Amino acid sequence: MDPLPIGSAGALAAGSFLAWAVRGRSSAVFGPSLWRGNPARPAVALTFDDGPSESTSQLLEILDRHKVPATFFQCGANVERLPAVAREVVAAGHSIGNHSQTHPLFCFRSPRFIEQDLRRAQQAIQSHTGVTPVWFRAPFGVRWFGMRRAQRRLSLTGVMWTAIGYDWKRPAGAVVDRLAARVSNGAILCLHDGRELRVRPDIGVTLDAVRRLVPVLLDRGYVFETISHLTCPTT
Ligand SMILES: [Zn+2]
């Protein structure tokens, strides 16, 4: 194969850097972001995106059965649609994070759009649950120019994940196998109690996966913590 002209190679390298900056789990290029907790402690965090949904209550029952706390990255539009469910999540002792208002793909959007969308979600969650989120998970894990400023103004820290379950497209057994194989001390696991802004989404796979995964991880000696607890430097 002919070598690429220097300009093209440079463009390719810049392109792959940008791809990592936008989507890489360890990238903090567009704002403060973390993707795991303390590797010295056998603790993990379950995180659920895209809720609340009509089926979130079923997930809360499963978590309650095992007395397992989790962090729910909620979309403002879903909170406005189902405020009682959002409050149920808080009442059950779980933590709530910001997952945007409308679940947009933020790449190529303006800094103004990004800040407004995050701010609307922050306000929706605050007014319906009384909680002011300090954690933010970008929809699709996509960060962009302007996010750093928006996060700073809203006092939000980004949270990616150590492992993601693909629970929106894979069967429950595959989700459990994938997460169980990738879990380690301090792991942040990403699942979904909604499907973007869909009304009455089918989250049967997620429920089934959580039912099976939690006992497996408890058997291995992991404790479950919220993101705030998992990432607290003094614990
Ligand atoms: Zn999402």
PDB file of C-alpha atoms and ligand atoms in Angstrom:
ATOM      1  CA  MET A   1       0.000   0.000   0.000  1.00  0.00           C
ATOM      2  CA  ASP A   2       1.305   3.447  -0.881  1.00  0.00           C
ATOM      3  CA  PRO A   3       2.129   5.573   2.121  1.00  0.00           C
ATOM      4  CA  LEU A   4      -0.395   8.282   2.774  1.00  0.00           C
ATOM      5  CA  PRO A   5       0.698  11.830   2.052  1.00  0.00           C
ATOM      6  CA  ILE A   6       1.796  13.467   5.287  1.00  0.00           C
ATOM      7  CA  GLY A   7      -1.246  15.752   5.349  1.00  0.00           C
ATOM      8  CA  SER A   8      -3.650  12.774   5.160  1.00  0.00           C
ATOM      9  CA  ALA A   9      -1.852  10.861   7.906  1.00  0.00           C
ATOM     10  CA  GLY A  10      -2.046  13.938  10.097  1.00  0.00           C
ATOM     11  CA  ALA A  11      -5.749  14.296   9.365  1.00  0.00           C
ATOM     12  CA  LEU A  12      -6.320  10.612  10.198  1.00  0.00           C
ATOM     13  CA  ALA A  13      -4.434  10.946  13.488  1.00  0.00           C
ATOM     14  CA  ALA A  14      -6.406  14.078  14.341  1.00  0.00           C
ATOM     15  CA  GLY A  15      -9.622  12.253  13.418  1.00  0.00           C
ATOM     16  CA  SER A  16      -8.877   9.299  15.667  1.00  0.00           C
ATOM     17  CA  PHE A  17      -7.873  11.602  18.512  1.00  0.00           C
ATOM     18  CA  LEU A  18     -11.170  13.473  18.140  1.00  0.00           C
ATOM     19  CA  ALA A  19     -13.116  10.196  18.081  1.00  0.00           C
ATOM     20  CA  TRP A  20     -11.460   9.172  21.352  1.00  0.00           C
ATOM     21  CA  ALA A  21     -11.910  12.653  22.849  1.00  0.00           C
ATOM     22  CA  VAL A  22     -15.648  12.527  22.088  1.00  0.00           C
ATOM     23  CA  ARG A  23     -16.423   8.920  23.021  1.00  0.00           C
ATOM     24  CA  GLY A  24     -13.464   7.409  24.881  1.00  0.00           C
ATOM     25  CA  ARG A  25     -14.423   6.293  28.364  1.00  0.00           C
ATOM     26  CA  SER A  26     -11.277   7.787  29.893  1.00  0.00           C
ATOM     27  CA  SER A  27     -11.405  11.041  27.906  1.00  0.00           C
ATOM     28  CA  ALA A  28     -11.789  14.248  29.890  1.00  0.00           C
ATOM     29  CA  VAL A  29     -10.972  16.454  26.883  1.00  0.00           C
ATOM     30  CA  PHE A  30     -14.398  18.157  26.892  1.00  0.00           C
ATOM     31  CA  GLY A  31     -14.834  18.358  30.653  1.00  0.00           C
ATOM     32  CA  PRO A  32     -14.062  16.602  33.944  1.00  0.00           C
ATOM     33  CA  SER A  33     -15.096  12.966  33.630  1.00  0.00           C
ATOM     34  CA  LEU A  34     -14.521   9.693  35.426  1.00  0.00           C
ATOM     35  CA  TRP A  35     -15.157   6.115  34.419  1.00  0.00           C
ATOM     36  CA  ARG A  36     -14.279   4.051  37.504  1.00  0.00           C
ATOM     37  CA  GLY A  37     -13.908   4.310  41.259  1.00  0.00           C
ATOM     38  CA  ASN A  38     -11.184   3.267  43.670  1.00  0.00           C
ATOM     39  CA  PRO A  39      -9.545   0.031  42.388  1.00  0.00           C
ATOM     40  CA  ALA A  40      -8.438  -0.833  45.936  1.00  0.00           C
ATOM     41  CA  ARG A  41     -11.938  -1.604  47.242  1.00  0.00           C
ATOM     42  CA  PRO A  42     -14.292  -4.429  46.149  1.00  0.00           C
ATOM     43  CA  ALA A  43     -17.119  -2.002  45.391  1.00  0.00           C
ATOM     44  CA  VAL A  44     -19.071  -1.431  42.179  1.00  0.00           C
ATOM     45  CA  ALA A  45     -21.748   1.026  41.025  1.00  0.00           C
ATOM     46  CA  LEU A  46     -24.802   0.108  39.012  1.00  0.00           C
ATOM     47  CA  THR A  47     -25.955   3.009  36.834  1.00  0.00           C
ATOM     48  CA  PHE A  48     -29.193   3.232  34.855  1.00  0.00           C
ATOM     49  CA  ASP A  49     -29.713   5.725  32.025  1.00  0.00           C
ATOM     50  CA  ASP A  50     -32.731   7.039  30.098  1.00  0.00           C
ATOM     51  CA  GLY A  51     -35.311   6.817  32.871  1.00  0.00           C
ATOM     52  CA  PRO A  52     -37.583   7.223  34.528  1.00  0.00           C
ATOM     53  CA  SER A  53     -39.878   4.909  32.583  1.00  0.00           C
ATOM     54  CA  GLU A  54     -43.126   3.081  33.266  1.00  0.00           C
ATOM     55  CA  SER A  55     -41.044   0.013  34.258  1.00  0.00           C
ATOM     56  CA  THR A  56     -38.578   1.709  36.613  1.00  0.00           C
ATOM     57  CA  SER A  57     -40.664   0.628  39.638  1.00  0.00           C
ATOM     58  CA  GLN A  58     -40.052  -3.023  38.758  1.00  0.00           C
ATOM     59  CA  LEU A  59     -36.326  -2.357  38.775  1.00  0.00           C
ATOM     60  CA  LEU A  60     -36.615  -0.641  42.168  1.00  0.00           C
ATOM     61  CA  GLU A  61     -38.264  -3.789  43.559  1.00  0.00           C
ATOM     62  CA  ILE A  62     -35.376  -5.957  42.394  1.00  0.00           C
ATOM     63  CA  LEU A  63     -32.779  -3.588  43.877  1.00  0.00           C
ATOM     64  CA  ASP A  64     -34.736  -3.362  47.123  1.00  0.00           C
ATOM     65  CA  ARG A  65     -34.840  -7.136  47.446  1.00  0.00           C
ATOM     66  CA  HIS A  66     -31.029  -7.129  47.619  1.00  0.00           C
ATOM     67  CA  LYS A  67     -30.753  -3.757  49.416  1.00  0.00           C
ATOM     68  CA  VAL A  68     -28.579  -2.504  46.568  1.00  0.00           C
ATOM     69  CA  PRO A  69     -28.243   1.251  45.854  1.00  0.00           C
ATOM     70  CA  ALA A  70     -27.774   2.564  42.325  1.00  0.00           C
ATOM     71  CA  THR A  71     -27.374   5.812  40.408  1.00  0.00           C
ATOM     72  CA  PHE A  72     -30.076   6.774  37.910  1.00  0.00           C
ATOM     73  CA  PHE A  73     -29.088   9.163  35.103  1.00  0.00           C
ATOM     74  CA  GLN A  74     -32.492  10.580  34.240  1.00  0.00           C
ATOM     75  CA  CYS A  75     -33.632  12.583  31.219  1.00  0.00           C
ATOM     76  CA  GLY A  76     -35.471  15.785  32.112  1.00  0.00           C
ATOM     77  CA  ALA A  77     -38.231  15.069  29.576  1.00  0.00           C
ATOM     78  CA  ASN A  78     -38.864  11.659  31.162  1.00  0.00           C
ATOM     79  CA  VAL A  79     -38.906  13.212  34.642  1.00  0.00           C
ATOM     80  CA  GLU A  80     -41.541  15.696  33.434  1.00  0.00           C
ATOM     81  CA  ARG A  81     -43.577  12.811  31.981  1.00  0.00           C
ATOM     82  CA  LEU A  82     -43.278  10.599  35.079  1.00  0.00           C
ATOM     83  CA  PRO A  83     -42.449  12.820  38.067  1.00  0.00           C
ATOM     84  CA  ALA A  84     -43.903  10.374  40.598  1.00  0.00           C
ATOM     85  CA  VAL A  85     -41.568   7.631  39.360  1.00  0.00           C
ATOM     86  CA  ALA A  86     -38.588   9.986  39.582  1.00  0.00           C
ATOM     87  CA  ARG A  87     -39.534  10.721  43.193  1.00  0.00           C
ATOM     88  CA  GLU A  88     -39.949   6.995  43.881  1.00  0.00           C
ATOM     89  CA  VAL A  89     -36.308   6.494  42.837  1.00  0.00           C
ATOM     90  CA  VAL A  90     -35.172   9.146  45.342  1.00  0.00           C
ATOM     91  CA  ALA A  91     -37.427   7.796  48.105  1.00  0.00           C
ATOM     92  CA  ALA A  92     -35.886   4.346  47.651  1.00  0.00           C
ATOM     93  CA  GLY A  93     -32.483   5.818  48.534  1.00  0.00           C
ATOM     94  CA  HIS A  94     -30.924   5.913  45.090  1.00  0.00           C
ATOM     95  CA  SER A  95     -28.905   8.730  43.602  1.00  0.00           C
ATOM     96  CA  ILE A  96     -30.026  10.781  40.588  1.00  0.00           C
ATOM     97  CA  GLY A  97     -27.772  12.170  37.870  1.00  0.00           C
ATOM     98  CA  ASN A  98     -28.391  14.361  34.832  1.00  0.00           C
ATOM     99  CA  HIS A  99     -28.675  12.563  31.451  1.00  0.00           C
ATOM    100  CA  SER A 100     -29.746  15.684  29.475  1.00  0.00           C
ATOM    101  CA  GLN A 101     -33.236  17.006  28.838  1.00  0.00           C
ATOM    102  CA  THR A 102     -33.952  15.536  25.385  1.00  0.00           C
ATOM    103  CA  HIS A 103     -31.254  12.868  24.909  1.00  0.00           C
ATOM    104  CA  PRO A 104     -29.632  14.559  21.901  1.00  0.00           C
ATOM    105  CA  LEU A 105     -26.412  13.636  20.149  1.00  0.00           C
ATOM    106  CA  PHE A 106     -24.335  16.606  21.272  1.00  0.00           C
ATOM    107  CA  CYS A 107     -21.632  16.478  18.575  1.00  0.00           C
ATOM    108  CA  PHE A 108     -21.800  19.441  16.188  1.00  0.00           C
ATOM    109  CA  ARG A 109     -24.261  21.220  18.501  1.00  0.00           C
ATOM    110  CA  SER A 110     -23.477  24.714  19.796  1.00  0.00           C
ATOM    111  CA  PRO A 111     -22.148  25.362  23.310  1.00  0.00           C
ATOM    112  CA  ARG A 112     -25.355  27.338  23.901  1.00  0.00           C
ATOM    113  CA  PHE A 113     -27.554  24.377  22.929  1.00  0.00           C
ATOM    114  CA  ILE A 114     -25.528  22.032  25.131  1.00  0.00           C
ATOM    115  CA  GLU A 115     -25.751  24.269  28.185  1.00  0.00           C
ATOM    116  CA  GLN A 116     -29.460  24.934  27.732  1.00  0.00           C
ATOM    117  CA  ASP A 117     -30.283  21.248  27.390  1.00  0.00           C
ATOM    118  CA  LEU A 118     -28.270  20.301  30.489  1.00  0.00           C
ATOM    119  CA  ARG A 119     -29.726  23.218  32.443  1.00  0.00           C
ATOM    120  CA  ARG A 120     -33.313  22.250  31.556  1.00  0.00           C
ATOM    121  CA  ALA A 121     -32.676  18.706  32.787  1.00  0.00           C
ATOM    122  CA  GLN A 122     -31.092  20.016  35.962  1.00  0.00           C
ATOM    123  CA  GLN A 123     -34.152  22.199  36.604  1.00  0.00           C
ATOM    124  CA  ALA A 124     -36.651  19.436  35.772  1.00  0.00           C
ATOM    125  CA  ILE A 125     -34.972  16.997  38.169  1.00  0.00           C
ATOM    126  CA  GLN A 126     -34.641  19.642  40.857  1.00  0.00           C
ATOM    127  CA  SER A 127     -38.219  20.864  40.681  1.00  0.00           C
ATOM    128  CA  HIS A 128     -39.813  17.386  40.595  1.00  0.00           C
ATOM    129  CA  THR A 129     -37.559  15.505  43.017  1.00  0.00           C
ATOM    130  CA  GLY A 130     -35.824  18.163  45.112  1.00  0.00           C
ATOM    131  CA  VAL A 131     -32.456  16.706  44.096  1.00  0.00           C
ATOM    132  CA  THR A 132     -29.781  18.815  42.400  1.00  0.00           C
ATOM    133  CA  PRO A 133     -27.624  16.378  40.427  1.00  0.00           C
ATOM    134  CA  VAL A 134     -23.842  16.633  40.660  1.00  0.00           C
ATOM    135  CA  TRP A 135     -23.175  13.849  38.141  1.00  0.00           C
ATOM    136  CA  PHE A 136     -23.787  13.989  34.401  1.00  0.00           C
ATOM    137  CA  ARG A 137     -23.750  11.222  31.829  1.00  0.00           C
ATOM    138  CA  ALA A 138     -23.672  12.356  28.208  1.00  0.00           C
ATOM    139  CA  PRO A 139     -26.265  10.713  25.942  1.00  0.00           C
ATOM    140  CA  PHE A 140     -24.541   8.045  23.805  1.00  0.00           C
ATOM    141  CA  GLY A 141     -21.383   8.837  25.796  1.00  0.00           C
ATOM    142  CA  VAL A 142     -20.758  11.703  23.337  1.00  0.00           C
ATOM    143  CA  ARG A 143     -19.085  14.873  24.649  1.00  0.00           C
ATOM    144  CA  TRP A 144     -18.441  18.024  22.605  1.00  0.00           C
ATOM    145  CA  PHE A 145     -17.054  21.542  22.595  1.00  0.00           C
ATOM    146  CA  GLY A 146     -18.887  23.655  25.139  1.00  0.00           C
ATOM    147  CA  MET A 147     -19.560  20.812  27.539  1.00  0.00           C
ATOM    148  CA  ARG A 148     -16.748  21.810  29.897  1.00  0.00           C
ATOM    149  CA  ARG A 149     -18.254  25.267  30.349  1.00  0.00           C
ATOM    150  CA  ALA A 150     -21.782  23.880  30.766  1.00  0.00           C
ATOM    151  CA  GLN A 151     -20.573  21.378  33.368  1.00  0.00           C
ATOM    152  CA  ARG A 152     -18.677  24.075  35.233  1.00  0.00           C
ATOM    153  CA  ARG A 153     -21.662  26.421  35.305  1.00  0.00           C
ATOM    154  CA  LEU A 154     -23.965  23.657  36.501  1.00  0.00           C
ATOM    155  CA  SER A 155     -21.406  22.079  38.881  1.00  0.00           C
ATOM    156  CA  LEU A 156     -21.600  18.718  37.068  1.00  0.00           C
ATOM    157  CA  THR A 157     -18.899  16.080  36.761  1.00  0.00           C
ATOM    158  CA  GLY A 158     -19.107  13.639  33.857  1.00  0.00           C
ATOM    159  CA  VAL A 159     -19.467   9.917  34.479  1.00  0.00           C
ATOM    160  CA  MET A 160     -18.715   7.371  31.773  1.00  0.00           C
ATOM    161  CA  TRP A 161     -18.537   3.659  32.562  1.00  0.00           C
ATOM    162  CA  THR A 162     -16.094   0.824  33.084  1.00  0.00           C
ATOM    163  CA  ALA A 163     -18.402  -1.583  31.227  1.00  0.00           C
ATOM    164  CA  ILE A 164     -21.655  -1.151  29.326  1.00  0.00           C
ATOM    165  CA  GLY A 165     -24.240  -3.920  29.013  1.00  0.00           C
ATOM    166  CA  TYR A 166     -25.781  -3.194  25.576  1.00  0.00           C
ATOM    167  CA  ASP A 167     -29.079  -4.096  27.246  1.00  0.00           C
ATOM    168  CA  TRP A 168     -31.023  -2.288  24.517  1.00  0.00           C
ATOM    169  CA  LYS A 169     -29.922  -4.753  21.859  1.00  0.00           C
ATOM    170  CA  ARG A 170     -28.599  -7.979  23.374  1.00  0.00           C
ATOM    171  CA  PRO A 171     -30.351 -10.813  25.259  1.00  0.00           C
ATOM    172  CA  ALA A 172     -30.150 -10.806  29.072  1.00  0.00           C
ATOM    173  CA  GLY A 173     -27.718 -13.740  29.232  1.00  0.00           C
ATOM    174  CA  ALA A 174     -25.247 -11.897  26.997  1.00  0.00           C
ATOM    175  CA  VAL A 175     -25.614  -8.727  29.071  1.00  0.00           C
ATOM    176  CA  VAL A 176     -24.896 -10.604  32.313  1.00  0.00           C
ATOM    177  CA  ASP A 177     -21.941 -12.509  30.809  1.00  0.00           C
ATOM    178  CA  ARG A 178     -20.444  -9.315  29.411  1.00  0.00           C
ATOM    179  CA  LEU A 179     -20.693  -7.331  32.645  1.00  0.00           C
ATOM    180  CA  ALA A 180     -19.661 -10.234  34.895  1.00  0.00           C
ATOM    181  CA  ALA A 181     -16.539 -10.715  32.754  1.00  0.00           C
ATOM    182  CA  ARG A 182     -15.573  -7.035  32.905  1.00  0.00           C
ATOM    183  CA  VAL A 183     -16.331  -6.175  36.508  1.00  0.00           C
ATOM    184  CA  SER A 184     -13.460  -5.344  38.837  1.00  0.00           C
ATOM    185  CA  ASN A 185     -12.908  -3.226  41.958  1.00  0.00           C
ATOM    186  CA  GLY A 186     -14.375   0.231  41.468  1.00  0.00           C
ATOM    187  CA  ALA A 187     -16.264  -0.689  38.282  1.00  0.00           C
ATOM    188  CA  ILE A 188     -19.075   1.531  37.021  1.00  0.00           C
ATOM    189  CA  LEU A 189     -21.620  -0.567  35.104  1.00  0.00           C
ATOM    190  CA  CYS A 190     -24.002   1.028  32.607  1.00  0.00           C
ATOM    191  CA  LEU A 191     -27.541  -0.259  32.001  1.00  0.00           C
ATOM    192  CA  HIS A 192     -30.844   1.423  31.069  1.00  0.00           C
ATOM    193  CA  ASP A 193     -34.241   1.700  32.779  1.00  0.00           C
ATOM    194  CA  GLY A 194     -35.621   3.556  29.745  1.00  0.00           C
ATOM    195  CA  ARG A 195     -34.949   3.742  26.033  1.00  0.00           C
ATOM    196  CA  GLU A 196     -34.139   7.385  25.259  1.00  0.00           C
ATOM    197  CA  LEU A 197     -37.468   9.279  25.421  1.00  0.00           C
ATOM    198  CA  ARG A 198     -39.717   6.402  24.378  1.00  0.00           C
ATOM    199  CA  VAL A 199     -43.057   6.025  26.157  1.00  0.00           C
ATOM    200  CA  ARG A 200     -43.606   2.586  27.726  1.00  0.00           C
ATOM    201  CA  PRO A 201     -40.269   1.151  26.569  1.00  0.00           C
ATOM    202  CA  ASP A 202     -39.701  -2.569  26.882  1.00  0.00           C
ATOM    203  CA  ILE A 203     -36.908  -2.953  29.443  1.00  0.00           C
ATOM    204  CA  GLY A 204     -37.544  -6.655  30.083  1.00  0.00           C
ATOM    205  CA  VAL A 205     -33.954  -7.524  29.168  1.00  0.00           C
ATOM    206  CA  THR A 206     -32.594  -5.025  31.682  1.00  0.00           C
ATOM    207  CA  LEU A 207     -34.834  -6.330  34.472  1.00  0.00           C
ATOM    208  CA  ASP A 208     -33.871  -9.920  33.723  1.00  0.00           C
ATOM    209  CA  ALA A 209     -30.168  -9.029  33.530  1.00  0.00           C
ATOM    210  CA  VAL A 210     -30.213  -7.177  36.880  1.00  0.00           C
ATOM    211  CA  ARG A 211     -32.110 -10.054  38.543  1.00  0.00           C
ATOM    212  CA  ARG A 212     -29.307 -12.392  37.500  1.00  0.00           C
ATOM    213  CA  LEU A 213     -26.270 -10.106  37.770  1.00  0.00           C
ATOM    214  CA  VAL A 214     -26.720  -8.742  41.295  1.00  0.00           C
ATOM    215  CA  PRO A 215     -26.559 -12.137  43.079  1.00  0.00           C
ATOM    216  CA  VAL A 216     -23.527 -13.120  40.980  1.00  0.00           C
ATOM    217  CA  LEU A 217     -21.624  -9.990  42.036  1.00  0.00           C
ATOM    218  CA  LEU A 218     -22.724 -10.285  45.682  1.00  0.00           C
ATOM    219  CA  ASP A 219     -21.447 -13.873  45.675  1.00  0.00           C
ATOM    220  CA  ARG A 220     -18.093 -12.602  44.436  1.00  0.00           C
ATOM    221  CA  GLY A 221     -17.900 -10.288  47.440  1.00  0.00           C
ATOM    222  CA  TYR A 222     -18.654  -6.939  45.802  1.00  0.00           C
ATOM    223  CA  VAL A 223     -20.605  -4.272  47.623  1.00  0.00           C
ATOM    224  CA  PHE A 224     -22.810  -1.898  45.653  1.00  0.00           C
ATOM    225  CA  GLU A 225     -22.478   1.864  46.028  1.00  0.00           C
ATOM    226  CA  THR A 226     -23.762   5.045  44.431  1.00  0.00           C
ATOM    227  CA  ILE A 227     -21.328   7.005  42.246  1.00  0.00           C
ATOM    228  CA  SER A 228     -20.802   9.548  45.031  1.00  0.00           C
ATOM    229  CA  HIS A 229     -19.808   6.833  47.483  1.00  0.00           C
ATOM    230  CA  LEU A 230     -17.784   4.802  44.994  1.00  0.00           C
ATOM    231  CA  THR A 231     -15.684   7.790  43.953  1.00  0.00           C
ATOM    232  CA  CYS A 232     -15.297   9.381  47.388  1.00  0.00           C
ATOM    233  CA  PRO A 233     -11.520   9.542  48.000  1.00  0.00           C
ATOM    234  CA  THR A 234     -11.855   9.077  51.764  1.00  0.00           C
ATOM    235  CA  THR A 235     -13.733   5.756  51.760  1.00  0.00           C
TER     236      THR A 235
HETATM  237 ZN    ZN B   1     -29.000   7.426  27.186  1.00  0.00          ZN
END
